[in-house]
Amino acid sequence: MTSHAAGDRLVRAPVRIADAAAATLLRPGDQVDVLAGARVVATGVTVVAVPESLVTPATGSLVPDGGSPDGALIVLSVPRRTAAALSGAAASSPLGVALC
């Protein structure tokens, strides 16, 4: 598990979360924990950007922009080493978020 550490430079990390609908609950400034299965990968990180909701013309249903069957892309402000941990975790497991 990785969290903010003193002196760790913050970077913006794009993260694909498995549940695209969960991205619609997020707002810039929200604090989240990032989960890979039952493992906590990052704690108390800040949401910087979330997909905008779009209405699909064919169905009229709401679909998050950046959403796909593979989830939705969000951007988090995290220490550089947390970005590396998130990238590694995403390579082997779908990621989820829990609001803090």
Tab-separated table of C-alpha atoms in Angstrom:
chain	number	residue	atom	x	y	z
A	1	MET	CA	0.000	0.000	0.000
A	2	THR	CA	1.278	3.445	-0.875
A	3	SER	CA	0.180	6.808	0.531
A	4	HIS	CA	1.448	10.388	0.485
A	5	ALA	CA	4.960	10.731	1.881
A	6	ALA	CA	6.779	13.956	2.721
A	7	GLY	CA	8.952	15.157	-0.127
A	8	ASP	CA	7.332	12.854	-2.702
A	9	ARG	CA	6.595	14.913	-5.833
A	10	LEU	CA	2.959	14.770	-6.967
A	11	VAL	CA	2.133	13.722	-10.518
A	12	ARG	CA	-1.154	13.295	-12.380
A	13	ALA	CA	-1.816	9.633	-13.065
A	14	PRO	CA	-4.515	8.420	-15.454
A	15	VAL	CA	-6.165	5.354	-13.921
A	16	ARG	CA	-8.768	3.093	-15.533
A	17	ILE	CA	-11.289	1.879	-12.967
A	18	ALA	CA	-13.227	-1.275	-13.777
A	19	ASP	CA	-16.709	0.083	-12.988
A	20	ALA	CA	-17.408	2.949	-15.407
A	21	ALA	CA	-20.599	3.830	-13.512
A	22	ALA	CA	-18.559	4.445	-10.352
A	23	ALA	CA	-16.771	7.274	-12.169
A	24	THR	CA	-20.070	9.186	-12.331
A	25	LEU	CA	-20.013	9.404	-8.516
A	26	LEU	CA	-16.625	11.111	-8.481
A	27	ARG	CA	-15.895	14.844	-8.607
A	28	PRO	CA	-12.574	16.680	-8.835
A	29	GLY	CA	-11.284	17.224	-5.309
A	30	ASP	CA	-12.743	13.968	-3.953
A	31	GLN	CA	-10.401	11.766	-1.932
A	32	VAL	CA	-10.378	8.059	-2.830
A	33	ASP	CA	-8.639	4.841	-1.979
A	34	VAL	CA	-7.676	2.743	-5.002
A	35	LEU	CA	-8.229	-1.000	-4.738
A	36	ALA	CA	-6.895	-3.926	-6.760
A	37	GLY	CA	-9.060	-6.850	-5.748
A	38	ALA	CA	-8.972	-6.940	-1.943
A	39	ARG	CA	-5.649	-5.049	-1.813
A	40	VAL	CA	-5.424	-1.297	-1.166
A	41	VAL	CA	-2.952	0.205	-3.652
A	42	ALA	CA	-3.266	3.905	-2.737
A	43	THR	CA	-4.961	5.744	0.122
A	44	GLY	CA	-6.468	9.208	0.292
A	45	VAL	CA	-5.446	10.296	-3.201
A	46	THR	CA	-7.138	13.258	-4.883
A	47	VAL	CA	-9.336	13.015	-7.971
A	48	VAL	CA	-8.231	15.632	-10.525
A	49	ALA	CA	-10.459	14.779	-13.492
A	50	VAL	CA	-13.370	12.457	-14.235
A	51	PRO	CA	-15.191	11.593	-17.452
A	52	GLU	CA	-18.039	13.838	-18.540
A	53	SER	CA	-21.386	12.073	-18.913
A	54	LEU	CA	-22.618	11.803	-22.465
A	55	VAL	CA	-25.966	10.711	-23.823
A	56	THR	CA	-25.568	8.182	-26.604
A	57	PRO	CA	-27.733	9.238	-29.554
A	58	ALA	CA	-28.747	5.675	-30.458
A	59	THR	CA	-30.070	4.653	-27.044
A	60	GLY	CA	-30.432	7.887	-25.105
A	61	SER	CA	-28.609	6.262	-22.200
A	62	LEU	CA	-25.892	7.935	-20.168
A	63	VAL	CA	-22.400	6.680	-20.842
A	64	PRO	CA	-19.331	8.169	-19.161
A	65	ASP	CA	-16.942	9.743	-21.662
A	66	GLY	CA	-13.801	7.651	-21.466
A	67	GLY	CA	-15.989	4.739	-20.408
A	68	SER	CA	-15.839	1.397	-22.158
A	69	PRO	CA	-16.426	-2.249	-21.379
A	70	ASP	CA	-12.986	-1.994	-19.755
A	71	GLY	CA	-14.079	0.742	-17.316
A	72	ALA	CA	-13.597	4.503	-17.137
A	73	LEU	CA	-10.497	6.651	-17.137
A	74	ILE	CA	-10.011	9.044	-14.215
A	75	VAL	CA	-7.006	11.205	-13.312
A	76	LEU	CA	-5.568	11.185	-9.795
A	77	SER	CA	-2.970	13.412	-8.144
A	78	VAL	CA	-0.539	11.011	-6.501
A	79	PRO	CA	3.088	10.810	-5.374
A	80	ARG	CA	5.333	9.565	-8.194
A	81	ARG	CA	5.960	6.196	-6.522
A	82	THR	CA	2.203	5.712	-6.043
A	83	ALA	CA	1.742	6.245	-9.792
A	84	ALA	CA	4.179	3.389	-10.372
A	85	ALA	CA	2.303	1.178	-7.888
A	86	LEU	CA	-1.018	1.969	-9.602
A	87	SER	CA	0.391	1.138	-13.019
A	88	GLY	CA	1.772	-2.163	-11.770
A	89	ALA	CA	-1.467	-3.102	-10.035
A	90	ALA	CA	-3.539	-2.254	-13.127
A	91	ALA	CA	-1.402	-4.614	-15.203
A	92	SER	CA	-2.530	-7.599	-13.146
A	93	SER	CA	-5.925	-6.704	-11.664
A	94	PRO	CA	-8.960	-4.506	-12.370
A	95	LEU	CA	-8.913	-1.362	-10.217
A	96	GLY	CA	-11.745	0.080	-8.147
A	97	VAL	CA	-12.164	3.098	-5.905
A	98	ALA	CA	-13.651	3.728	-2.489
A	99	LEU	CA	-14.672	7.263	-1.544
A	100	CYS	CA	-12.940	8.542	1.613
